[in-house]
Each structure stands twice: as C-alpha cells, then as structure tokens.
Amino acid sequence: MATPTCSSSFSVISRPSSYQPQFILFNLPPRTVTSRFRCSAGSTGFFTKLGRLIKEKAKSDVDKIFSGFSKTRTNLAVIDELLLYWNLSDTDRVLDQLEEALLVSDFGPRITIKIVENLREDILSGKLKSGNEIKEALKRNVLELLTSKGSKTELQLGFRKPAVIMIVGVNGGGKTTSLGKLAYRLKSEGAKILMAAGDTFRAAASDQLEIWAERTGCEIVVAESEKAKASSVLAQAVKKGKELGFDIVLCDTSGRLHTNYSLMEELISCKKAVGKVVSGAPNEILLVLDGTTGLNMLPQAREFNEVVGVTGLILTKLDGSARGGCVVSVVDELGIPVKFVGVGEGVEDLQPFDAEAFVNAILV
C-alpha cells in the first residue's frame, strides 16, 4: 500500500498506488473537545441525547438570541408606547398602529391580521383589560403560531449511524458557513463529524469547507476530479462515514436559484444517492434562508420544499435585520420548523431555535 502525499497540512488515507482517486478523505489532526458525554458508535439513544443537549444549550444561550434580534426589537418597541396609556375608547387607533409595527417587522399581512383580530376580540369581550394584558396576549399569540406548526425544532437524526444532514439553499445565503458552524456545535457535544464537499459548481466552495473542517477539527471528503457529480461525492462520503464509524455526515450542496429546474433536479439525485447507501437518509434536509430578505424567502422555501421535502430551516443574518417577524411567517405559511438561527458572525452564533426565547427577544 502506498500513501499519497498532499501539499497541504492534511494527510490522505492509504490507497493502492495504481488507484486513480476521484475522491479524497482528509484526516485532520485530532483536537481536544470538551463534551458532556462520551460518543461511542452504536450507543443506544446517542442522537436522543445529542438533541436534548443542543436543546438545553438553546435555553442557556438566551443572551445570544436576545442580542441577535435587537433590530427587530427596536422596531417593535413602539408597541410598549402604544399600550402604556391604552384605554378602551382608543382600541381601534392602538390596534391599527400595532398592525403597522408588525408589518414593518415582516410578520406578513395574513399573520398580522390574525394576531390583531384575536386581540381585538379579546379586548371587546372584556378578557383583556390593560396594556400589560394585551402585551402578554400578543406574546402568547406569536408563540402559539410558532409552536402549533413548527414544534419539532430539534434535529431528527433517527437511530442508525451515520445520520445524514443535507444543507441546501440559494447562492449567498450562508449555506457553507452554516454547515461549518453546525459541525462545530455537533462536534462540541461529542459527535464524530464527516463533512462532504458536494458543492461542485463553485470553484472556491471545497476550499471554504476545508477551512471549516480544519477550524472545527472535522474530517472531509472532497472530489479530486473537477467533473465529479455532486451525487457521487455525497454518496462516497456517506459510504466512508458508514465504513469509518462517523456519527453524522454533513453534506454541502451547490447554491442554486429555486427557479433553475435542472439544478433543482440535481438535488433529487443527491437525495436518492445517499438514500441508496444508508436506508432512510438523509435524516434532515435543512434549507438555509437569508433573514435579510424577509418575506421574499417564502417563494424559495416553497419551491425547495416541493422538490426535496425540506425538514427544517436555518435562518441566517438575522442579527443584521429588523425583519425578524419573517420567522413567524415562514413557519405558519409552510409548517416547516426553524431548527437554527444565525445571530452573529462567530463560530458559536448559529443558535438552536427556541420559540419562547425568540418571542421574549423581540417583545420584551
């Protein structure tokens, strides 16, 4: 057996010297990780424990969520002023201005009207008798919208290893960066992660993912051939993940416009390819959406969902947007849960989504 050399700091797994590789698995130097439990292949309930720990982390990191939605919170601060001196005779004017504040924050017309009419009904029936009661009722309405249709915010990774997560989305939404941050979070909880560089269209995509692999101490499968198909890269990665005892394979894909039929069809091929290697894979198909686009993300989400069946959403760049109400709209419109939100540029700023923490962050 001969071991090929590589000009980078990575080492490559051994292969027969006569073999012309189409894929390379980079083994990064081991990095010490502080974990709250030991990860061992085949351990009963590993993914259940992982999901619980990530959920607990979301509860403990409410400060990040709070600071991440500061611009949306500023937009909605007018609600407190409206309700401070509220009286029954002023109800119509106050509710009209509350409606405007919700629309400006991209809650969307349908959601906004639903919330405002619920409040109006409770006020006129005598259930709400003060500004504080109206504020609390508003928060309950928003929370109910988030939890009634998007309750499964934790990752659903099944019981078979490796679990496979596909990351999809349009160009420029923060897809590869989100994958890297997700790898960091999962690895920090003790999972053994393999990345798959399935973005075969963008020249710098593999390089970007290799940087994230090095940064997080994960291993990565990349295509050596420029003509390699994305479906083949992902299938090879999942096969390696299965053979080498990885817990989770994170599959990057090329960014694509939801209106490009041929590229959307490629996602179907990728999904089928990994399913042939591990029955039931991918366990999650996470759609990355740019939070700064607000309600404009809805057509993208609908199309991706129709083509590949999106199981969860990652909403990025929300710290730079005052349009946080789009979180509520996308969940209510599509019934797809938000799994993670991007609230900063740091490696730890991809936060598990917690509906109650979100509501408390935008409506203090």
mmCIF file of C-alpha atoms in Angstrom:
data_model
loop_
_atom_site.group_PDB
_atom_site.id
_atom_site.type_symbol
_atom_site.label_atom_id
_atom_site.label_comp_id
_atom_site.label_asym_id
_atom_site.label_seq_id
_atom_site.Cartn_x
_atom_site.Cartn_y
_atom_site.Cartn_z
ATOM 1 C CA MET A 1 0.000 0.000 0.000
ATOM 2 C CA ALA A 2 1.283 3.443 -0.853
ATOM 3 C CA THR A 3 0.227 6.584 0.871
ATOM 4 C CA PRO A 4 -0.196 9.541 -1.471
ATOM 5 C CA THR A 5 1.216 12.825 -0.298
ATOM 6 C CA CYS A 6 -0.612 16.113 -0.166
ATOM 7 C CA SER A 7 0.896 19.591 -0.298
ATOM 8 C CA SER A 8 -1.422 20.862 2.436
ATOM 9 C CA SER A 9 -1.226 20.066 6.150
ATOM 10 C CA PHE A 10 -3.764 17.286 5.673
ATOM 11 C CA SER A 11 -2.888 13.627 5.304
ATOM 12 C CA VAL A 12 -4.752 11.323 2.952
ATOM 13 C CA ILE A 13 -5.963 7.807 3.780
ATOM 14 C CA SER A 14 -3.978 4.954 2.263
ATOM 15 C CA ARG A 15 -4.926 3.634 -1.175
ATOM 16 C CA PRO A 16 -3.401 1.206 -3.692
ATOM 17 C CA SER A 17 -0.746 3.008 -5.761
ATOM 18 C CA SER A 18 -2.445 2.008 -9.010
ATOM 19 C CA TYR A 19 -5.722 3.628 -7.962
ATOM 20 C CA GLN A 20 -6.631 6.940 -9.588
ATOM 21 C CA PRO A 21 -8.664 8.645 -6.876
ATOM 22 C CA GLN A 22 -11.825 10.501 -7.662
ATOM 23 C CA PHE A 23 -12.397 11.418 -4.020
ATOM 24 C CA ILE A 24 -10.078 12.353 -1.184
ATOM 25 C CA LEU A 25 -10.742 11.949 2.514
ATOM 26 C CA PHE A 26 -8.712 14.422 4.533
ATOM 27 C CA ASN A 27 -7.900 13.388 8.079
ATOM 28 C CA LEU A 28 -7.331 16.458 10.203
ATOM 29 C CA PRO A 29 -5.149 16.413 13.315
ATOM 30 C CA PRO A 30 -7.176 15.404 16.392
ATOM 31 C CA ARG A 31 -8.362 18.284 18.510
ATOM 32 C CA THR A 32 -9.314 18.109 22.161
ATOM 33 C CA VAL A 33 -13.067 18.622 22.600
ATOM 34 C CA THR A 34 -14.819 19.141 25.900
ATOM 35 C CA SER A 35 -18.004 17.103 25.800
ATOM 36 C CA ARG A 36 -20.740 16.500 28.276
ATOM 37 C CA PHE A 37 -20.999 12.833 27.351
ATOM 38 C CA ARG A 38 -18.907 10.249 25.577
ATOM 39 C CA CYS A 39 -19.761 9.477 21.993
ATOM 40 C CA SER A 40 -19.381 5.830 21.068
ATOM 41 C CA ALA A 41 -20.553 4.195 17.864
ATOM 42 C CA GLY A 42 -23.724 2.217 18.312
ATOM 43 C CA SER A 43 -24.506 3.626 21.742
ATOM 44 C CA THR A 44 -28.225 3.444 22.492
ATOM 45 C CA GLY A 45 -30.023 6.772 22.323
ATOM 46 C CA PHE A 46 -26.973 8.748 21.209
ATOM 47 C CA PHE A 47 -28.948 11.006 18.880
ATOM 48 C CA THR A 48 -31.665 11.455 21.506
ATOM 49 C CA LYS A 49 -29.027 12.643 23.988
ATOM 50 C CA LEU A 50 -27.459 14.869 21.347
ATOM 51 C CA GLY A 51 -30.781 16.515 20.551
ATOM 52 C CA ARG A 52 -31.518 17.074 24.222
ATOM 53 C CA LEU A 53 -28.125 18.646 24.877
ATOM 54 C CA ILE A 54 -28.485 21.006 21.931
ATOM 55 C CA LYS A 55 -31.954 21.974 23.167
ATOM 56 C CA GLU A 56 -30.595 22.625 26.656
ATOM 57 C CA LYS A 57 -27.851 24.742 25.102
ATOM 58 C CA ALA A 58 -30.502 26.859 23.394
ATOM 59 C CA LYS A 59 -32.140 27.528 26.750
ATOM 60 C CA SER A 60 -28.830 28.596 28.287
ATOM 61 C CA ASP A 61 -27.802 30.860 25.390
ATOM 62 C CA VAL A 62 -30.815 33.182 25.513
ATOM 63 C CA ASP A 63 -28.489 36.197 25.714
ATOM 64 C CA LYS A 64 -27.231 35.480 22.192
ATOM 65 C CA ILE A 65 -30.787 35.238 20.879
ATOM 66 C CA PHE A 66 -31.714 38.440 22.714
ATOM 67 C CA SER A 67 -28.815 40.446 21.287
ATOM 68 C CA GLY A 68 -29.245 38.899 17.838
ATOM 69 C CA PHE A 69 -32.763 40.274 17.427
ATOM 70 C CA SER A 70 -32.030 43.788 18.693
ATOM 71 C CA LYS A 71 -33.041 45.495 15.424
ATOM 72 C CA THR A 72 -36.402 43.724 15.280
ATOM 73 C CA ARG A 73 -36.940 44.507 18.962
ATOM 74 C CA THR A 74 -36.280 48.200 18.264
ATOM 75 C CA ASN A 75 -38.912 48.140 15.506
ATOM 76 C CA LEU A 76 -41.464 46.638 17.890
ATOM 77 C CA ALA A 77 -40.626 48.906 20.834
ATOM 78 C CA VAL A 78 -43.374 51.247 19.676
ATOM 79 C CA ILE A 79 -45.878 48.660 20.920
ATOM 80 C CA ASP A 80 -44.912 49.405 24.518
ATOM 81 C CA GLU A 81 -45.510 53.105 23.952
ATOM 82 C CA LEU A 82 -48.899 52.375 22.400
ATOM 83 C CA LEU A 83 -50.019 50.197 25.287
ATOM 84 C CA LEU A 84 -48.628 52.341 28.092
ATOM 85 C CA TYR A 85 -51.656 54.662 28.203
ATOM 86 C CA TRP A 86 -54.126 52.389 26.460
ATOM 87 C CA ASN A 87 -57.851 52.748 27.188
ATOM 88 C CA LEU A 88 -60.867 51.011 25.684
ATOM 89 C CA SER A 89 -62.013 54.030 23.638
ATOM 90 C CA ASP A 90 -58.621 54.137 21.946
ATOM 91 C CA THR A 91 -58.639 50.496 20.887
ATOM 92 C CA ASP A 92 -59.007 50.950 17.112
ATOM 93 C CA ARG A 93 -56.196 53.503 16.833
ATOM 94 C CA VAL A 94 -53.840 51.439 19.001
ATOM 95 C CA LEU A 95 -54.524 48.214 17.090
ATOM 96 C CA ASP A 96 -54.030 49.964 13.751
ATOM 97 C CA GLN A 97 -50.597 51.175 14.845
ATOM 98 C CA LEU A 98 -49.744 47.786 16.330
ATOM 99 C CA GLU A 99 -50.658 46.242 12.967
ATOM 100 C CA GLU A 100 -48.294 48.648 11.213
ATOM 101 C CA ALA A 101 -45.441 47.770 13.605
ATOM 102 C CA LEU A 102 -45.896 44.056 12.928
ATOM 103 C CA LEU A 103 -45.979 44.577 9.156
ATOM 104 C CA VAL A 104 -42.788 46.666 9.224
ATOM 105 C CA SER A 105 -41.067 43.767 11.020
ATOM 106 C CA ASP A 106 -42.197 41.367 8.250
ATOM 107 C CA PHE A 107 -44.779 39.362 10.142
ATOM 108 C CA GLY A 108 -46.720 39.357 6.891
ATOM 109 C CA PRO A 109 -50.295 40.536 6.178
ATOM 110 C CA ARG A 110 -52.071 37.271 6.947
ATOM 111 C CA ILE A 111 -50.300 36.656 10.260
ATOM 112 C CA THR A 112 -50.606 40.286 11.299
ATOM 113 C CA ILE A 113 -54.353 40.447 10.655
ATOM 114 C CA LYS A 114 -54.854 37.163 12.505
ATOM 115 C CA ILE A 115 -52.982 38.428 15.578
ATOM 116 C CA VAL A 116 -54.651 41.836 15.622
ATOM 117 C CA GLU A 117 -58.158 40.433 15.212
ATOM 118 C CA ASN A 118 -57.554 37.925 18.027
ATOM 119 C CA LEU A 119 -56.514 40.802 20.276
ATOM 120 C CA ARG A 120 -59.487 42.918 19.200
ATOM 121 C CA GLU A 121 -61.910 40.112 20.003
ATOM 122 C CA ASP A 122 -60.407 39.551 23.458
ATOM 123 C CA ILE A 123 -60.398 43.279 24.231
ATOM 124 C CA LEU A 124 -64.028 43.800 23.232
ATOM 125 C CA SER A 125 -65.139 40.699 25.157
ATOM 126 C CA GLY A 126 -63.505 42.042 28.282
ATOM 127 C CA LYS A 127 -60.794 39.374 28.548
ATOM 128 C CA LEU A 128 -58.020 41.960 28.199
ATOM 129 C CA LYS A 129 -58.372 44.997 30.422
ATOM 130 C CA SER A 130 -54.941 46.634 30.490
ATOM 131 C CA GLY A 131 -51.948 47.371 28.312
ATOM 132 C CA ASN A 132 -49.897 44.712 30.107
ATOM 133 C CA GLU A 133 -52.557 42.079 29.472
ATOM 134 C CA ILE A 134 -52.664 42.990 25.770
ATOM 135 C CA LYS A 135 -48.862 42.724 25.562
ATOM 136 C CA GLU A 136 -48.867 39.272 27.177
ATOM 137 C CA ALA A 137 -51.697 38.154 24.881
ATOM 138 C CA LEU A 138 -49.665 39.344 21.875
ATOM 139 C CA LYS A 139 -46.706 37.247 23.002
ATOM 140 C CA ARG A 140 -48.943 34.202 23.535
ATOM 141 C CA ASN A 141 -50.379 34.592 20.026
ATOM 142 C CA VAL A 142 -46.930 34.723 18.425
ATOM 143 C CA LEU A 143 -45.710 31.767 20.494
ATOM 144 C CA GLU A 144 -48.754 29.688 19.548
ATOM 145 C CA LEU A 145 -48.190 30.396 15.851
ATOM 146 C CA LEU A 146 -44.612 29.151 16.160
ATOM 147 C CA THR A 147 -45.330 26.041 18.215
ATOM 148 C CA SER A 148 -48.543 24.829 16.592
ATOM 149 C CA LYS A 149 -46.940 24.228 13.173
ATOM 150 C CA GLY A 150 -43.202 24.164 13.875
ATOM 151 C CA SER A 151 -42.867 22.302 17.141
ATOM 152 C CA LYS A 152 -40.111 19.841 16.138
ATOM 153 C CA THR A 153 -37.235 22.301 16.364
ATOM 154 C CA GLU A 154 -34.686 19.697 17.490
ATOM 155 C CA LEU A 155 -32.737 17.693 14.916
ATOM 156 C CA GLN A 156 -34.418 14.410 13.961
ATOM 157 C CA LEU A 157 -31.467 12.089 13.377
ATOM 158 C CA GLY A 158 -33.061 8.682 13.727
ATOM 159 C CA PHE A 159 -31.337 5.704 15.353
ATOM 160 C CA ARG A 160 -28.885 4.493 12.706
ATOM 161 C CA LYS A 161 -25.347 5.742 12.180
ATOM 162 C CA PRO A 162 -24.280 7.690 10.349
ATOM 163 C CA ALA A 163 -27.089 10.216 10.411
ATOM 164 C CA VAL A 164 -27.027 12.299 7.228
ATOM 165 C CA ILE A 165 -27.851 16.011 7.063
ATOM 166 C CA MET A 166 -28.132 17.739 3.678
ATOM 167 C CA ILE A 167 -27.738 21.519 3.577
ATOM 168 C CA VAL A 168 -29.483 23.244 0.651
ATOM 169 C CA GLY A 169 -30.255 26.815 -0.393
ATOM 170 C CA VAL A 170 -29.705 29.618 -2.886
ATOM 171 C CA ASN A 171 -26.369 31.318 -3.574
ATOM 172 C CA GLY A 172 -25.154 33.748 -0.943
ATOM 173 C CA GLY A 173 -27.474 32.693 1.854
ATOM 174 C CA GLY A 174 -24.697 31.472 4.126
ATOM 175 C CA LYS A 175 -25.065 27.774 3.385
ATOM 176 C CA THR A 176 -21.442 26.612 3.689
ATOM 177 C CA THR A 177 -20.816 28.843 6.698
ATOM 178 C CA SER A 178 -23.921 27.457 8.397
ATOM 179 C CA LEU A 179 -22.687 23.918 7.757
ATOM 180 C CA GLY A 180 -19.343 24.767 9.349
ATOM 181 C CA LYS A 181 -20.977 26.298 12.411
ATOM 182 C CA LEU A 182 -23.347 23.348 12.723
ATOM 183 C CA ALA A 183 -20.354 20.989 12.583
ATOM 184 C CA TYR A 184 -18.718 22.948 15.387
ATOM 185 C CA ARG A 185 -21.827 22.708 17.567
ATOM 186 C CA LEU A 186 -22.361 18.994 16.971
ATOM 187 C CA LYS A 187 -18.687 18.161 17.491
ATOM 188 C CA SER A 188 -18.654 20.195 20.702
ATOM 189 C CA GLU A 189 -21.326 17.841 22.038
ATOM 190 C CA GLY A 190 -19.205 14.783 21.277
ATOM 191 C CA ALA A 191 -20.353 13.725 17.808
ATOM 192 C CA LYS A 192 -17.852 12.425 15.246
ATOM 193 C CA ILE A 193 -18.461 14.533 12.145
ATOM 194 C CA LEU A 194 -17.605 13.955 8.478
ATOM 195 C CA MET A 195 -18.114 16.791 6.011
ATOM 196 C CA ALA A 196 -18.921 16.211 2.339
ATOM 197 C CA ALA A 197 -17.995 18.900 -0.192
ATOM 198 C CA GLY A 198 -20.937 18.445 -2.548
ATOM 199 C CA ASP A 199 -20.788 21.970 -3.976
ATOM 200 C CA THR A 200 -19.126 21.023 -7.256
ATOM 201 C CA PHE A 201 -20.108 24.191 -9.154
ATOM 202 C CA ARG A 202 -18.415 26.949 -7.163
ATOM 203 C CA ALA A 203 -14.642 26.761 -7.510
ATOM 204 C CA ALA A 204 -13.858 28.016 -4.005
ATOM 205 C CA ALA A 205 -16.563 26.001 -2.238
ATOM 206 C CA SER A 206 -14.382 22.991 -1.397
ATOM 207 C CA ASP A 207 -11.582 25.277 -0.192
ATOM 208 C CA GLN A 208 -14.041 27.124 2.037
ATOM 209 C CA LEU A 209 -15.352 23.884 3.520
ATOM 210 C CA GLU A 210 -11.797 22.576 4.039
ATOM 211 C CA ILE A 211 -11.070 25.696 6.090
ATOM 212 C CA TRP A 212 -14.129 24.970 8.217
ATOM 213 C CA ALA A 213 -13.040 21.341 8.574
ATOM 214 C CA GLU A 214 -9.647 22.455 9.844
ATOM 215 C CA ARG A 215 -11.193 25.076 12.094
ATOM 216 C CA THR A 216 -13.593 22.596 13.704
ATOM 217 C CA GLY A 217 -11.293 19.566 13.730
ATOM 218 C CA CYS A 218 -13.607 17.552 11.458
ATOM 219 C CA GLU A 219 -12.746 15.323 8.503
ATOM 220 C CA ILE A 220 -13.898 15.994 4.977
ATOM 221 C CA VAL A 221 -14.460 14.203 1.671
ATOM 222 C CA VAL A 222 -13.812 16.271 -1.470
ATOM 223 C CA ALA A 223 -13.874 15.436 -5.176
ATOM 224 C CA GLU A 224 -10.452 15.401 -6.839
ATOM 225 C CA SER A 225 -11.965 15.425 -10.306
ATOM 226 C CA GLU A 226 -13.482 18.721 -11.443
ATOM 227 C CA LYS A 227 -16.114 16.783 -13.369
ATOM 228 C CA ALA A 228 -17.323 14.745 -10.393
ATOM 229 C CA LYS A 229 -21.068 14.765 -9.861
ATOM 230 C CA ALA A 230 -22.385 16.118 -6.576
ATOM 231 C CA SER A 231 -24.477 12.987 -6.036
ATOM 232 C CA SER A 232 -21.357 10.807 -6.367
ATOM 233 C CA VAL A 233 -19.396 12.929 -3.891
ATOM 234 C CA LEU A 234 -22.166 12.748 -1.305
ATOM 235 C CA ALA A 235 -22.716 9.015 -1.796
ATOM 236 C CA GLN A 236 -18.976 8.376 -1.401
ATOM 237 C CA ALA A 237 -18.903 10.492 1.761
ATOM 238 C CA VAL A 238 -21.817 8.654 3.323
ATOM 239 C CA LYS A 239 -20.197 5.340 2.395
ATOM 240 C CA LYS A 240 -16.970 6.437 4.134
ATOM 241 C CA GLY A 241 -18.975 7.661 7.091
ATOM 242 C CA LYS A 242 -20.570 4.255 7.400
ATOM 243 C CA GLU A 243 -17.307 2.340 7.000
ATOM 244 C CA LEU A 244 -15.285 4.502 9.388
ATOM 245 C CA GLY A 245 -17.842 4.841 12.176
ATOM 246 C CA PHE A 246 -18.805 8.501 11.905
ATOM 247 C CA ASP A 247 -21.876 9.662 13.793
ATOM 248 C CA ILE A 248 -23.032 12.355 11.378
ATOM 249 C CA VAL A 249 -22.265 13.216 7.745
ATOM 250 C CA LEU A 250 -22.894 16.865 6.865
ATOM 251 C CA CYS A 251 -23.478 17.254 3.125
ATOM 252 C CA ASP A 252 -22.885 20.601 1.459
ATOM 253 C CA THR A 253 -24.602 21.226 -1.888
ATOM 254 C CA SER A 254 -24.276 23.844 -4.594
ATOM 255 C CA GLY A 255 -26.235 27.042 -4.171
ATOM 256 C CA ARG A 256 -28.963 27.313 -6.761
ATOM 257 C CA LEU A 257 -31.852 29.539 -7.675
ATOM 258 C CA HIS A 258 -35.181 27.920 -6.874
ATOM 259 C CA THR A 259 -36.268 28.788 -10.433
ATOM 260 C CA ASN A 260 -33.458 26.748 -12.074
ATOM 261 C CA TYR A 261 -35.177 23.470 -12.908
ATOM 262 C CA SER A 262 -32.097 21.423 -13.866
ATOM 263 C CA LEU A 263 -30.172 22.345 -10.714
ATOM 264 C CA MET A 264 -33.189 21.660 -8.544
ATOM 265 C CA GLU A 265 -33.434 18.238 -10.190
ATOM 266 C CA GLU A 266 -29.826 17.596 -9.159
ATOM 267 C CA LEU A 267 -30.901 17.846 -5.516
ATOM 268 C CA ILE A 268 -33.262 14.947 -6.110
ATOM 269 C CA SER A 269 -30.322 12.892 -7.427
ATOM 270 C CA CYS A 270 -28.268 13.803 -4.341
ATOM 271 C CA LYS A 271 -31.091 12.774 -2.044
ATOM 272 C CA LYS A 272 -31.546 9.441 -3.827
ATOM 273 C CA ALA A 273 -27.792 8.757 -3.895
ATOM 274 C CA VAL A 274 -27.308 8.995 -0.122
ATOM 275 C CA GLY A 275 -30.504 7.006 0.442
ATOM 276 C CA LYS A 276 -29.013 4.088 -1.506
ATOM 277 C CA VAL A 277 -26.030 3.968 0.864
ATOM 278 C CA VAL A 278 -27.931 4.361 4.141
ATOM 279 C CA SER A 279 -31.614 3.461 4.214
ATOM 280 C CA GLY A 280 -33.737 6.419 5.255
ATOM 281 C CA ALA A 281 -31.041 9.004 4.559
ATOM 282 C CA PRO A 282 -30.933 11.931 4.541
ATOM 283 C CA ASN A 283 -32.366 12.252 8.038
ATOM 284 C CA GLU A 284 -32.607 16.026 7.714
ATOM 285 C CA ILE A 285 -32.726 18.367 4.727
ATOM 286 C CA LEU A 286 -32.048 21.830 6.104
ATOM 287 C CA LEU A 287 -32.821 24.843 3.934
ATOM 288 C CA VAL A 288 -30.669 27.907 4.605
ATOM 289 C CA LEU A 289 -32.546 31.183 4.126
ATOM 290 C CA ASP A 290 -31.131 34.716 4.288
ATOM 291 C CA GLY A 291 -33.053 36.532 7.028
ATOM 292 C CA THR A 292 -32.343 39.940 5.477
ATOM 293 C CA THR A 293 -34.658 39.052 2.572
ATOM 294 C CA GLY A 294 -37.654 38.892 4.910
ATOM 295 C CA LEU A 295 -40.847 37.596 3.321
ATOM 296 C CA ASN A 296 -39.073 37.248 -0.029
ATOM 297 C CA MET A 297 -37.725 33.956 1.320
ATOM 298 C CA LEU A 298 -41.161 32.334 1.119
ATOM 299 C CA PRO A 299 -41.143 31.512 -2.655
ATOM 300 C CA GLN A 300 -37.668 29.962 -2.258
ATOM 301 C CA ALA A 301 -38.785 27.849 0.669
ATOM 302 C CA ARG A 302 -41.926 26.650 -1.109
ATOM 303 C CA GLU A 303 -40.009 25.537 -4.205
ATOM 304 C CA PHE A 304 -37.232 23.750 -2.314
ATOM 305 C CA ASN A 305 -39.819 22.030 -0.148
ATOM 306 C CA GLU A 306 -41.786 20.817 -3.173
ATOM 307 C CA VAL A 307 -38.662 19.433 -4.840
ATOM 308 C CA VAL A 308 -36.807 17.693 -1.989
ATOM 309 C CA GLY A 309 -39.054 17.865 1.084
ATOM 310 C CA VAL A 310 -37.366 20.304 3.460
ATOM 311 C CA THR A 311 -37.432 19.115 7.080
ATOM 312 C CA GLY A 312 -36.108 22.241 8.789
ATOM 313 C CA LEU A 313 -34.915 25.784 8.271
ATOM 314 C CA ILE A 314 -31.743 27.665 9.138
ATOM 315 C CA LEU A 315 -32.378 31.418 9.082
ATOM 316 C CA THR A 316 -29.139 33.392 8.767
ATOM 317 C CA LYS A 317 -28.051 37.034 9.161
ATOM 318 C CA LEU A 318 -30.947 37.895 11.464
ATOM 319 C CA ASP A 319 -28.638 39.985 13.638
ATOM 320 C CA GLY A 320 -28.295 42.445 10.759
ATOM 321 C CA SER A 321 -32.016 42.588 10.000
ATOM 322 C CA ALA A 322 -35.052 44.285 11.520
ATOM 323 C CA ARG A 323 -37.289 41.761 9.752
ATOM 324 C CA GLY A 324 -37.347 39.036 12.407
ATOM 325 C CA GLY A 325 -41.110 38.646 12.028
ATOM 326 C CA CYS A 326 -40.389 36.584 8.919
ATOM 327 C CA VAL A 327 -39.537 33.712 11.291
ATOM 328 C CA VAL A 328 -43.195 33.543 12.323
ATOM 329 C CA SER A 329 -44.462 33.898 8.764
ATOM 330 C CA VAL A 330 -42.309 31.141 7.271
ATOM 331 C CA VAL A 331 -43.305 28.673 9.994
ATOM 332 C CA ASP A 332 -47.013 29.476 9.710
ATOM 333 C CA GLU A 333 -47.079 29.532 5.906
ATOM 334 C CA LEU A 334 -45.086 26.329 5.313
ATOM 335 C CA GLY A 335 -45.382 24.352 8.539
ATOM 336 C CA ILE A 336 -41.618 23.732 8.460
ATOM 337 C CA PRO A 337 -39.857 24.192 11.810
ATOM 338 C CA VAL A 338 -36.941 26.573 12.269
ATOM 339 C CA LYS A 339 -34.049 24.496 13.614
ATOM 340 C CA PHE A 340 -31.307 27.129 13.883
ATOM 341 C CA VAL A 341 -30.931 30.897 13.577
ATOM 342 C CA GLY A 342 -27.791 32.841 12.723
ATOM 343 C CA VAL A 343 -27.397 35.762 15.119
ATOM 344 C CA GLY A 344 -23.764 36.777 14.562
ATOM 345 C CA GLU A 345 -20.535 36.059 12.722
ATOM 346 C CA GLY A 346 -18.853 33.982 15.447
ATOM 347 C CA VAL A 347 -18.498 30.216 15.251
ATOM 348 C CA GLU A 348 -20.942 29.828 18.170
ATOM 349 C CA ASP A 349 -23.517 32.225 16.733
ATOM 350 C CA LEU A 350 -25.597 29.594 14.956
ATOM 351 C CA GLN A 351 -28.140 29.109 17.731
ATOM 352 C CA PRO A 352 -30.665 26.294 18.171
ATOM 353 C CA PHE A 353 -34.063 27.897 17.724
ATOM 354 C CA ASP A 354 -36.182 28.209 20.841
ATOM 355 C CA ALA A 355 -39.625 29.705 20.222
ATOM 356 C CA GLU A 356 -40.100 31.119 23.713
ATOM 357 C CA ALA A 357 -36.646 32.732 23.747
ATOM 358 C CA PHE A 358 -37.356 34.240 20.328
ATOM 359 C CA VAL A 359 -40.667 35.765 21.447
ATOM 360 C CA ASN A 360 -39.054 37.200 24.581
ATOM 361 C CA ALA A 361 -36.229 38.634 22.441
ATOM 362 C CA ILE A 362 -38.458 40.581 20.047
ATOM 363 C CA LEU A 363 -41.239 41.502 22.508
ATOM 364 C CA VAL A 364 -39.614 42.422 25.811
#
